Amino acid sequence: MIAELIFAGTELLLGQIVNTNAQYLSRRLAATGVDVYHQTTVGDNRQRLEEAVRTALGRADVVITGGGLGPTSDDLTKEAVAAASGRPLLLDAASREAVEAFYASLGRRMTANSLRQAFIPRGAEPIPNSHGTAPGVRMEVGGKLLFMLPGPPNEFMPMVEEAVIPALRARDPSGMKIISRVLRLCGIGEAEVESRLEDVIGGQAATTVAPLASPGEVALRLTTKAQDEASALEKMGPVEAQIRSRLGRFVYGTDDDTLAGSVLDLLASADLTLAVAESCTGGLLADQLTDVPGASDRLLAGVVAYTNDAKVRILGIPRETISGRGPVSDEVCAAMAVSVRRLCGSDLGVSITGIAGPAGGSETTPVGLVFIGLSSGSDGQVRVARHRFPGSRRVVKGRAARQALVVLRDHLLELLSGLPDPEQADSRDR
Amino acid sequence: MIAELIFAGTELLLGQIVNTNAQYLSRRLAATGVDVYHQTTVGDNRQRLEEAVRTALGRADVVITGGGLGPTSDDLTKEAVAAASGRPLLLDAASREAVEAFYASLGRRMTANSLRQAFIPRGAEPIPNSHGTAPGVRMEVGGKLLFMLPGPPNEFMPMVEEAVIPALRARDPSGMKIISRVLRLCGIGEAEVESRLEDVIGGQAATTVAPLASPGEVALRLTTKAQDEASALEKMGPVEAQIRSRLGRFVYGTDDDTLAGSVLDLLASADLTLAVAESCTGGLLADQLTDVPGASDRLLAGVVAYTNDAKVRILGIPRETISGRGPVSDEVCAAMAVSVRRLCGSDLGVSITGIAGPAGGSETTPVGLVFIGLSSGSDGQVRVARHRFPGSRRVVKGRAARQALVVLRDHLLELLSGLPDPEQADSRDR
């Protein structure tokens, strides 16, 4: 089965946004065993969109469009498909109700042009949009499947999962699928991973292994072709086992797992609770933890003690400690971890204080200097580590929050195994 | 001048990498005044590449390909262009030397297939590659310009700057550029914007206006052609003034401005400080505010009072208020705003409590229900608004944090103007 993808949007042609929908959909189609030979991007122009749809219908089995379904006059995908398929646009009653209900739920007035979203080509089926107003569309044209999906990624991606993939699976129940599995690592750098896996990466084996790196994070993608998930996992099994035997506890999860999620799972296994005190990360660590459903079982609270005064007023850190050693110091970091733990009555307290930049650095406390503290145990023991992270303000915040999660994970693994981690001393600043 | 872009690479069709070259080149062409109507991505397949090149030569003035110039057998762009243009591939002596020198400089053995990189179509010119082995190619085909560029972004992007942009500028000595300016809006929906600007959007005027929407955010892109930035701004001036006269205070900034940044600017103008108490957003609001350099001048602190116990212990909210009305209620929201303001000694206190989902909802407090509170003024006045946001956990968090910024902005504008905002009653839940 061959699919062709068409993306509509002048903002794509002007380079104002990156087409993340293209990557997402391509990856999901590959995982479903559907081949893609062409992807086309055109602007908000009815004639060029119509030509692209006509060309795609001429050479693919499935055509999927993204974008151009909204209420405004430059949303032209349905008009283009209607013209290319010779089917007039008709008002769909269910879609009209859905659009009306969406505006009502927001307490907003529905404008006349909003109704454009409820028109679909004759013979087509609307696809409910659980994350926005514009319904998607599914139709058959001369035995070919055609889907129109809305452009915003938070509407596009769920609709791929809910409507497109199941329909393609139902059409082609037999084919081989391209199946990938991602192993997510922390506390180790990309070069170190590559050198430990030199003989495994990039080979021509039935299972290929490729590194995927983003700032502060390393992952490995294992890919194979198989009839189904189970036989793919069986084929990949020995390769994954080999990687795990060499990289031991650096692997924190697979696929869509997050480091924050793995830390929350470890907290649950150890039956411990957590509170966090953040200065330079400004709430990012708490935000990442609370992105995980059910986080409130383990994360009791966070304090963004962003100013010196807040460190005194909320956390009760002595003003002299701050003025004596400076707010970015191991003493203040230790006091933050101990205080937030006491304030919240949690089992563990984590603290972060540093200079995220771009301004505010000095010779003794340069931009990127970050202290991370952990208070734990019945004796109120506190450990503080000093780091220096490169990058912009946002990147320094991200690396610092991630490192705090690595510290927590190492501590929890050590607690749960009852043994100190031999690699831990090696895991700083990655 | 119209350019068409063709990207070659199976890894793009499999979604293994994001096509950042497409965005980069598109943006640079727009800035050079070159229109792009089509972008196509094809796999490492000679026939499909050849068809794509043929189609592009038939409808554009300039064709630019990315990828497929390397030494391996799936690098097929030159073969495809040779076939589409009817020009055989010949060994280029200068390119051969350059490839040999590159391998020598790395101390690497040059493999036989590396020489493939030194072949170019008859009549073409090689483009030196200062960052890798594969030279680029420039040629003319029937009066049209054709460029082939290597795929790795660190080779592609410099070659765009060094070879493509100067050649296009030389062809179009008028030097007209496509210049865009983005107006960022808040507190108003996309359809409402469109209906108020029906006569301005999508017209054929010298300055075009197009809406750009993402979750909870609306922006307008103004685009025009001009010799330089200054004359573009002059051309766009009347259109921008017209939009601002109709949408008044909904415009919070331009281009890369953020809503959090505009709120911090308004806090500075009003000489006020802020503290935030977050429950369901879990630190996201503080994170967005602290992404802005210098935020600590205005944001004193944040409290992520994620559990009932944290609301009692850190904010001192009476336990009976929480158990009586529930943690997601206007009473608790009001108490959070008042308490965090008192705790931090700030001029303003903002609070957010709600159900981000996916679990935890009930009939009376459904997923997406969010209260947002603002405590201000010498009389400790507190205002709470109730919202219902659609979407996933992350989207609900994002919409809630954004709405809190809208509430703050409305309040600060009102304070600074000394007048109540007539549109404010209409600005909820956008």
mmCIF file of N, CA and C in Angstrom, chain B residues 41 50 96 109 149 153 178 187 202 214 227 273 275 278 296 332 339 348 355 360 408:
data_model
loop_
_atom_site.group_PDB
_atom_site.id
_atom_site.type_symbol
_atom_site.label_atom_id
_atom_site.label_comp_id
_atom_site.label_asym_id
_atom_site.label_seq_id
_atom_site.Cartn_x
_atom_site.Cartn_y
_atom_site.Cartn_z
ATOM 1 N N THR B 41 9.219 15.961 -1.530
ATOM 2 C CA THR B 41 10.193 15.044 -0.951
ATOM 3 C C THR B 41 9.992 13.678 -1.589
ATOM 4 N N GLU B 50 13.780 11.610 -10.962
ATOM 5 C CA GLU B 50 13.827 12.166 -12.318
ATOM 6 C C GLU B 50 12.493 12.832 -12.675
ATOM 7 N N ARG B 96 37.441 16.025 -8.471
ATOM 8 C CA ARG B 96 38.177 14.824 -8.101
ATOM 9 C C ARG B 96 39.298 15.175 -7.121
ATOM 10 N N ARG B 109 41.294 6.523 4.175
ATOM 11 C CA ARG B 109 41.441 5.865 2.893
ATOM 12 C C ARG B 109 40.257 6.273 2.004
ATOM 13 N N LEU B 149 22.346 20.428 -4.021
ATOM 14 C CA LEU B 149 23.070 20.668 -2.777
ATOM 15 C C LEU B 149 23.133 19.381 -1.949
ATOM 16 N N PRO B 153 22.716 19.097 6.916
ATOM 17 C CA PRO B 153 22.431 20.523 7.131
ATOM 18 C C PRO B 153 23.692 21.380 7.274
ATOM 19 N N ILE B 178 10.905 39.378 0.015
ATOM 20 C CA ILE B 178 9.614 39.136 0.658
ATOM 21 C C ILE B 178 9.839 39.342 2.154
ATOM 22 N N GLY B 187 -6.419 36.603 23.874
ATOM 23 C CA GLY B 187 -7.731 36.970 24.384
ATOM 24 C C GLY B 187 -8.807 37.055 23.318
ATOM 25 N N GLY B 202 -6.605 38.013 3.165
ATOM 26 C CA GLY B 202 -6.749 37.266 1.927
ATOM 27 C C GLY B 202 -6.961 38.126 0.692
ATOM 28 N N SER B 214 -2.282 28.509 16.605
ATOM 29 C CA SER B 214 -1.803 27.341 17.333
ATOM 30 C C SER B 214 -2.606 27.324 18.625
ATOM 31 N N GLN B 227 12.283 46.572 -1.263
ATOM 32 C CA GLN B 227 13.733 46.578 -1.446
ATOM 33 C C GLN B 227 14.450 46.242 -0.142
ATOM 34 N N THR B 273 5.263 43.826 41.358
ATOM 35 C CA THR B 273 5.860 42.489 41.421
ATOM 36 C C THR B 273 4.762 41.436 41.488
ATOM 37 N N ALA B 275 3.693 37.110 42.293
ATOM 38 C CA ALA B 275 3.951 35.742 42.753
ATOM 39 C C ALA B 275 2.829 34.861 42.224
ATOM 40 N N GLU B 278 0.461 27.691 41.684
ATOM 41 C CA GLU B 278 -0.052 26.800 40.642
ATOM 42 C C GLU B 278 -0.415 25.445 41.214
ATOM 43 N N SER B 296 13.442 37.820 37.018
ATOM 44 C CA SER B 296 13.501 37.891 38.495
ATOM 45 C C SER B 296 13.280 39.308 39.019
ATOM 46 N N VAL B 332 -11.057 27.977 46.889
ATOM 47 C CA VAL B 332 -9.649 27.587 47.065
ATOM 48 C C VAL B 332 -8.772 28.406 46.121
ATOM 49 N N SER B 339 -3.049 34.083 49.338
ATOM 50 C CA SER B 339 -1.992 33.547 50.204
ATOM 51 C C SER B 339 -0.613 33.695 49.587
ATOM 52 N N LEU B 348 1.042 41.556 43.251
ATOM 53 C CA LEU B 348 -0.039 40.779 42.643
ATOM 54 C C LEU B 348 0.161 39.296 42.959
ATOM 55 N N ILE B 355 -8.383 20.585 36.792
ATOM 56 C CA ILE B 355 -8.216 19.151 36.516
ATOM 57 C C ILE B 355 -7.611 19.021 35.125
ATOM 58 N N GLY B 360 -9.110 11.721 37.012
ATOM 59 C CA GLY B 360 -9.344 12.648 38.114
ATOM 60 C C GLY B 360 -10.563 13.521 37.942
ATOM 61 N N LEU B 408 -3.623 38.549 33.674
ATOM 62 C CA LEU B 408 -2.641 39.504 34.196
ATOM 63 C C LEU B 408 -2.501 40.693 33.260
#
